[in-house]
XYZ file of C-alpha atoms in Angstrom:
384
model
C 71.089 150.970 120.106
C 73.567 149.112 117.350
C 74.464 146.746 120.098
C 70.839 145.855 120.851
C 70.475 145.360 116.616
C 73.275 143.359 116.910
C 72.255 141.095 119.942
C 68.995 140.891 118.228
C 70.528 139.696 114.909
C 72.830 137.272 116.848
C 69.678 135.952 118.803
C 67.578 135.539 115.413
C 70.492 133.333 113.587
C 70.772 131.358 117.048
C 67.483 130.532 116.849
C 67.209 129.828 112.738
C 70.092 127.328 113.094
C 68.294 125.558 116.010
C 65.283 125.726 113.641
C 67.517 124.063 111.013
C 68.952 121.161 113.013
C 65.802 120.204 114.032
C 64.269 120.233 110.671
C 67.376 118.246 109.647
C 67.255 115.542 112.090
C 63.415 115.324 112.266
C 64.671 114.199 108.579
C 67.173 111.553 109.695
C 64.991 109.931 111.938
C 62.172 109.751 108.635
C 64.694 108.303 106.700
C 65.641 105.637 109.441
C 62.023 104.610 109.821
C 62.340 103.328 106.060
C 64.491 100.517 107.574
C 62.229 99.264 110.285
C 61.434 95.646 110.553
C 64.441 95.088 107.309
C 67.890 95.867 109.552
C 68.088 93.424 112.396
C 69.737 93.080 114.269
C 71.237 96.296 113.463
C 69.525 99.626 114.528
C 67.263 101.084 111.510
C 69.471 104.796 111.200
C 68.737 107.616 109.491
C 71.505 109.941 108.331
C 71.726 113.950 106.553
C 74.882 115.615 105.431
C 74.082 119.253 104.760
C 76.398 121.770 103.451
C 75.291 125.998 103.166
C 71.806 125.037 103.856
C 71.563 122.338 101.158
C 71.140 118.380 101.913
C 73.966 116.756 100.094
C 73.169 113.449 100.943
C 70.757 111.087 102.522
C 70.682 107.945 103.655
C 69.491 105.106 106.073
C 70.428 101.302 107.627
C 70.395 98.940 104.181
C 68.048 95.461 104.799
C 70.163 92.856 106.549
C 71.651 96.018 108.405
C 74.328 96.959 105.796
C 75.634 98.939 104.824
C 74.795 101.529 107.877
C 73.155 105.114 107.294
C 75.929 107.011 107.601
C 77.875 105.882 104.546
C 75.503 105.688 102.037
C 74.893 109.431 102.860
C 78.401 110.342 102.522
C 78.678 108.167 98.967
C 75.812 110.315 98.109
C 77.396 113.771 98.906
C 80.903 112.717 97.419
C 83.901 115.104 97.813
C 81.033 117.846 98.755
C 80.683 116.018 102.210
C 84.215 118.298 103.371
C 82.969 120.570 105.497
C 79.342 119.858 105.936
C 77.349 118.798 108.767
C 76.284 115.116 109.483
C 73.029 114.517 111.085
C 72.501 111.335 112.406
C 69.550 108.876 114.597
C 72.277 107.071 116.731
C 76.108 107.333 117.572
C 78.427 106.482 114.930
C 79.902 102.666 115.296
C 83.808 103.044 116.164
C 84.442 99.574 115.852
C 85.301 96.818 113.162
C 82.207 94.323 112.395
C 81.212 93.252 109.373
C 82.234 96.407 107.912
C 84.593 99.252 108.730
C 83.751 102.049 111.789
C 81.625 104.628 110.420
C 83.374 106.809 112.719
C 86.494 106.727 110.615
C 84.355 106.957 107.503
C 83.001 110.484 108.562
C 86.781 111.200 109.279
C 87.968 110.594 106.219
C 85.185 112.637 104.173
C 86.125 115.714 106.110
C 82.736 116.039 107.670
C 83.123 119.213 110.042
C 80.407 119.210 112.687
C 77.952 115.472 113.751
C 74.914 116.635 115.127
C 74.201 112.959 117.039
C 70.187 112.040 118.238
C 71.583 109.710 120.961
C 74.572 107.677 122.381
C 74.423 103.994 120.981
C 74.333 101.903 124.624
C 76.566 98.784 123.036
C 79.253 98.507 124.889
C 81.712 98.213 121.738
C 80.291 101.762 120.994
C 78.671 103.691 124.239
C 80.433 107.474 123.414
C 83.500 105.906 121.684
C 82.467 107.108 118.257
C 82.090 110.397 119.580
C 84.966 110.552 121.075
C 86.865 109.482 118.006
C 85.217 111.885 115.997
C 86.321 114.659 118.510
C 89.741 113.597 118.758
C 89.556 114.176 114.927
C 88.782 118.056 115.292
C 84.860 117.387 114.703
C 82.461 119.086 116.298
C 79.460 116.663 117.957
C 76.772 117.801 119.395
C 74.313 114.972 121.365
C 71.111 114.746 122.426
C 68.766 117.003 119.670
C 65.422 114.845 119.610
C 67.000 111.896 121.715
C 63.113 111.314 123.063
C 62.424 110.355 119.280
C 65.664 108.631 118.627
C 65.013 106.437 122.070
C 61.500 105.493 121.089
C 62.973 104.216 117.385
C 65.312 102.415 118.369
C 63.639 100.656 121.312
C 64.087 97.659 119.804
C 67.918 98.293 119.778
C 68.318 99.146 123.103
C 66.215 96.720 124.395
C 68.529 93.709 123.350
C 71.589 95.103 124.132
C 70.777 96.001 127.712
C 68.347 93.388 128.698
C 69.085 90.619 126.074
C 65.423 90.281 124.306
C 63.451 92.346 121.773
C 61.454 95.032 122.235
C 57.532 93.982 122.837
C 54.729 95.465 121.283
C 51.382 93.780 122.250
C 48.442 94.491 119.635
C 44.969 94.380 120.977
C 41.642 94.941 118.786
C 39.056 95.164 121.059
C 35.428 96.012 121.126
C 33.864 98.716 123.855
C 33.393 96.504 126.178
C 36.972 94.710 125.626
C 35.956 91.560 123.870
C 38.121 90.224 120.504
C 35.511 87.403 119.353
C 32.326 86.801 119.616
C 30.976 83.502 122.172
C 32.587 80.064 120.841
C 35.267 81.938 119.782
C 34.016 83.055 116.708
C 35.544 85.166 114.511
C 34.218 88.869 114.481
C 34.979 92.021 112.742
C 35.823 94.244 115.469
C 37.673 97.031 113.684
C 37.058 98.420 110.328
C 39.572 97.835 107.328
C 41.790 101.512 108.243
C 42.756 99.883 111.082
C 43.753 96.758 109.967
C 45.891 98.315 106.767
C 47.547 100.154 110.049
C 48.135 96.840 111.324
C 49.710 95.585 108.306
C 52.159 98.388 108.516
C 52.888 97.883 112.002
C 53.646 94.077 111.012
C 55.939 95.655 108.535
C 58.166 97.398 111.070
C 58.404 94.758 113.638
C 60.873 92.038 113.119
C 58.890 89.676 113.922
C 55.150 88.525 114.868
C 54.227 86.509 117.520
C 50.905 83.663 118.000
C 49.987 80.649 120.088
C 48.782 77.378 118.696
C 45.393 78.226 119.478
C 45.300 81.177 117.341
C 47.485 79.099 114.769
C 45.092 76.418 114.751
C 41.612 78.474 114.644
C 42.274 80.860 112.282
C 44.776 79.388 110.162
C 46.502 82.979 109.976
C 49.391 83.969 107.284
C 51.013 86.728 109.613
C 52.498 88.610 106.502
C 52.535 92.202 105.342
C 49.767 92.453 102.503
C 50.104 96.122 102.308
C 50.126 96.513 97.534
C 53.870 96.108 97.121
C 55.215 95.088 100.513
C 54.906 91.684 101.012
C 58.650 91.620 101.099
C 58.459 93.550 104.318
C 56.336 90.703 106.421
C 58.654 89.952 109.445
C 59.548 86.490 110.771
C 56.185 84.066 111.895
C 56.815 83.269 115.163
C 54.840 80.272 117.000
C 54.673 79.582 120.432
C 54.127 75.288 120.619
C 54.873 73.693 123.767
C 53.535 70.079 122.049
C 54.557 70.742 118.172
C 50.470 70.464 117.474
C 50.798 73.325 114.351
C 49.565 71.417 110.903
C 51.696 70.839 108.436
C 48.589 71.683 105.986
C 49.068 75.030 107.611
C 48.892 78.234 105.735
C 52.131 79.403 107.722
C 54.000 75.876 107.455
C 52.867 75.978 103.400
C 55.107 79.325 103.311
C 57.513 78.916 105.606
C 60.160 78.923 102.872
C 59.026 82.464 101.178
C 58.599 84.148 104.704
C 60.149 82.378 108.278
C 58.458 80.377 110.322
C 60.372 79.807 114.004
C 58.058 77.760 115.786
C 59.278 77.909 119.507
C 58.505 74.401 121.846
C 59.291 72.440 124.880
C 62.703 70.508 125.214
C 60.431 67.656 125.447
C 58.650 67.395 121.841
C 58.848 64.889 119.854
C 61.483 64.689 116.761
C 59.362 63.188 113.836
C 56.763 66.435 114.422
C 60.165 68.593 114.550
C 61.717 66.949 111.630
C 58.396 67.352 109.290
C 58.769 71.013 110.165
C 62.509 71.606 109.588
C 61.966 69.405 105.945
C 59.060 71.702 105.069
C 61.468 75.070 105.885
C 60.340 76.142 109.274
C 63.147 76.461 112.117
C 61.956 74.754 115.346
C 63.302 76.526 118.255
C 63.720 74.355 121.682
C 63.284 76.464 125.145
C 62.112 75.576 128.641
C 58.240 74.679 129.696
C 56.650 75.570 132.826
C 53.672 74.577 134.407
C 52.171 77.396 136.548
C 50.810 79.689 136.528
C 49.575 77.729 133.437
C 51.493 74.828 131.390
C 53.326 76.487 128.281
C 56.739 78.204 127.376
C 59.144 79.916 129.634
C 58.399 83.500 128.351
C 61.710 84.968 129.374
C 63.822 82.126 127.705
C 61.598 82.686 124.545
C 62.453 86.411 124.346
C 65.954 85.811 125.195
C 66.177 82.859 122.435
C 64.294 85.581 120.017
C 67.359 87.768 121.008
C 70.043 85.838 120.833
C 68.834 85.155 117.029
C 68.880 88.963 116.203
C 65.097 89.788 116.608
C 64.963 93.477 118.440
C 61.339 94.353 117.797
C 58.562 91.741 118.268
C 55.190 91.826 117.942
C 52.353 90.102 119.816
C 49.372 89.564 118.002
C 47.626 86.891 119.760
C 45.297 85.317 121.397
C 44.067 86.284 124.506
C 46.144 83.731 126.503
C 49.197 84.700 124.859
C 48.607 88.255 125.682
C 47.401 87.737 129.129
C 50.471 86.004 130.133
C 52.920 88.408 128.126
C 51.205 91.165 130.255
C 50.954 88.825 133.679
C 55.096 88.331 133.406
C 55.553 92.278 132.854
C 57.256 91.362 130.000
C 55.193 94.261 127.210
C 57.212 97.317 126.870
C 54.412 98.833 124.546
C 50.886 98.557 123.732
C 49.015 99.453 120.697
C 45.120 98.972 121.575
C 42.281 99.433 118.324
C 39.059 99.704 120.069
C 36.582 99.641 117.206
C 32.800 100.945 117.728
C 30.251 97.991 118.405
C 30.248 96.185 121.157
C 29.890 92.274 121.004
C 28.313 91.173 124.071
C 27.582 88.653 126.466
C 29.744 85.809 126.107
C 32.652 87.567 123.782
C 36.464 86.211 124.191
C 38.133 89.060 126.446
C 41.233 90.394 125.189
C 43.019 89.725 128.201
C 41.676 86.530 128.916
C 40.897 86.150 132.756
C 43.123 89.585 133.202
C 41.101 92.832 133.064
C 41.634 95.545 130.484
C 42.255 97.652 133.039
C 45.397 95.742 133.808
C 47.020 97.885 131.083
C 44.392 101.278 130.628
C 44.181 101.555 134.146
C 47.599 100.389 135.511
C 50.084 102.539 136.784
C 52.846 100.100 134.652
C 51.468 101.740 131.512
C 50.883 105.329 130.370
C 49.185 106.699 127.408
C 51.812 108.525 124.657
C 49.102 108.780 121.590
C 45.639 108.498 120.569
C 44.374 108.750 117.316
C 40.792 108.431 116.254
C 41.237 105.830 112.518
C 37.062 106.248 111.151
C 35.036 104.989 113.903
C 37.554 103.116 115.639
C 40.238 104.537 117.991
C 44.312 104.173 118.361
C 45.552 104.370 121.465
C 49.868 103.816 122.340
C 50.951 102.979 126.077
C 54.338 102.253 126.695
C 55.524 100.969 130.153
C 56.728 103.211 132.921
């Protein structure tokens, strides 16, 4: 009978510190999220040092990606940090960058036990900041609420294994699939809940993504006007194969508070790419093509988007744009508001001559959320 009371008591604190780590990473990964959209083209990490039950320090990936999580929590726990536990969103960096290894950082603070979400997949990292921190005496743990950690840092991943950001596509569509009404004409589809969520979405991307047609019929600003963050608006990114954007643009008239990278053919002309560069807008050359419709080389434009640090972009529009993101297999995610009335006959479709069903109904795609947002609907795929 004692040993039963015993094995039962030995069961119960097994399953209280599980109960713990969880709560204390589902923390870390909170935390990270505050870096979203800010960090590129560093990962946005979250990081907890706890000590007897009590967090001792918290912190996450600084804008511009320094410095990383893991030291600001430790500056915030101090000489308490000996002994404690470290939870953290992503493997430690073991290497020398811009600033010093974190791994060495946690060494030297005496942390005792790094409970890790994930292994970091760059190759200057990819289990070596485990390892060091093993080879130190600590004990790491890998893999609590790695699902979560993947999903964050998406846009991370993405870039280092297959050189280009993460995509998001955004799609507000009516019932019957339509974004504007005949002509084009602007419409209301969703109500203003959903476009606030929008907003924040823009927010944690690193950058947005339009065509000139978009650019040039609704004259769009692309930023963050969430009260207080319109410091978080990402980078304005324009897909112009002919440099047609107007310099009497809302986006050109900014483009030295928030970037503008307006992406065109090797072929456009200077002047038009001068006037841009002199009004603060950085014009981006990559390859045209011609089927299965004249424009940019979508690849090249995601890996030109990469190679300047962007790991999370966001499509926005129009339905051309998003048509032929979708056509090249090239969305990794989809976030489609469908709002309540329907516009008709003669509406825009959101995919343009492509289907909705090419992403609701394709086996490419699977549904990981829904959320109803007042009469309009959320739904999240991401590919398969």
């Amino acid at each position: 009978m004692i040993f039963r009371i015993l094995e039962d008591q030995h069961r119960q604190k097994f399953s209280d510190a599980k109960a713990d780590d969880l709560r204390y990473m589902q923390l870390a990964l909170t935390l990270g999220r505050r870096g979203q959209g800010r960090t590129w083209p560093n990962p946005a990490v979250g990081a907890v040092v706890v000590k007897d039950g009590v967090i001792i320090g918290r912190g996450w990936t600084q804008p511009g990606g320094r410095p990383h999580a893991e030291p600001v929590a430790l500056a915030q726990a101090g000489s308490a940090a000996k002994g404690a536990t470290l939870y953290v969103t992503l493997e430690p960096c073991s290497h020398f960058g811009k600033s010093p290894p974190c791994a060495d950082a946690i060494v030297a603070a005496g942390i005792a036990r790094v409970v890790a979400a994930i292994e970091d997949p760059n190759p200057d990292v990819a289990g070596q900041g485990h390892a060091r921190l093993r080879a130190a005496g600590i004990k790491v743990d890998v893999g609590l609420c790695s699902e979560e950690a993947a999903r964050d840092h998406a846009g991370h991943f993405r870039r280092i294994r297959d050189h280009r950001p993460h995509v998001v596509l955004k799609l507000a569509v009516s019932p019957d699939g339509k974004i504007a009404a005949a002509g084009h004409k602007p419409v209301a589809v969703t109500g203003q809940r959903v476009r606030s969520r929008v907003h924040l979405l823009r927010a944690q991307c690193d950058a947005i993504l339009v065509g000139i047609g978009t650019v040039k019929a609704d004259d769009p600003e692309l930023t963050c006007r969430l009260p207080g963050m319109a410091k978080r608006s990402p980078v304005r990114v324009v897909l112009d194969r002919a440099l047609r954007i107007s310099g009497n643009s809302k986006l050109v008239h900014s483009a030295r508070t928030v970037p503008l990278w307006v992406l065109t053919s090797d072929i456009a002309e200077a002047p038009a790419a001068m006037a841009l560069g002199a009004a603060g807008a950085q014009v981006l050359r990559v390859p045209a093509v011609t089927s299965p419709v004249p424009g940019l080389d979508l690849p090249a434009v995601l890996h030109s988007l990469g190679e300047k640090g962007i790991t999370k972009l966001m499509v926005e529009g129009g339905a051309k744009i998003a048509s032929s993101f979708v056509s090249a297999g090239l969305v990794d995610e989809v976030w489609l508001f469908q709002g309540a009335n329907a516009i008709g006959e003669g509406g825009v479709n959101a995919l343009d001559a492509l289907p909705l069903s090419a992403i609701t109904g394709s086996s490419d795609f699977k549904a990981r959320a829904s959320e109803e947002i007042e009469n309009d609907t959320l739904t999240i795929y991401e590919r398969t």
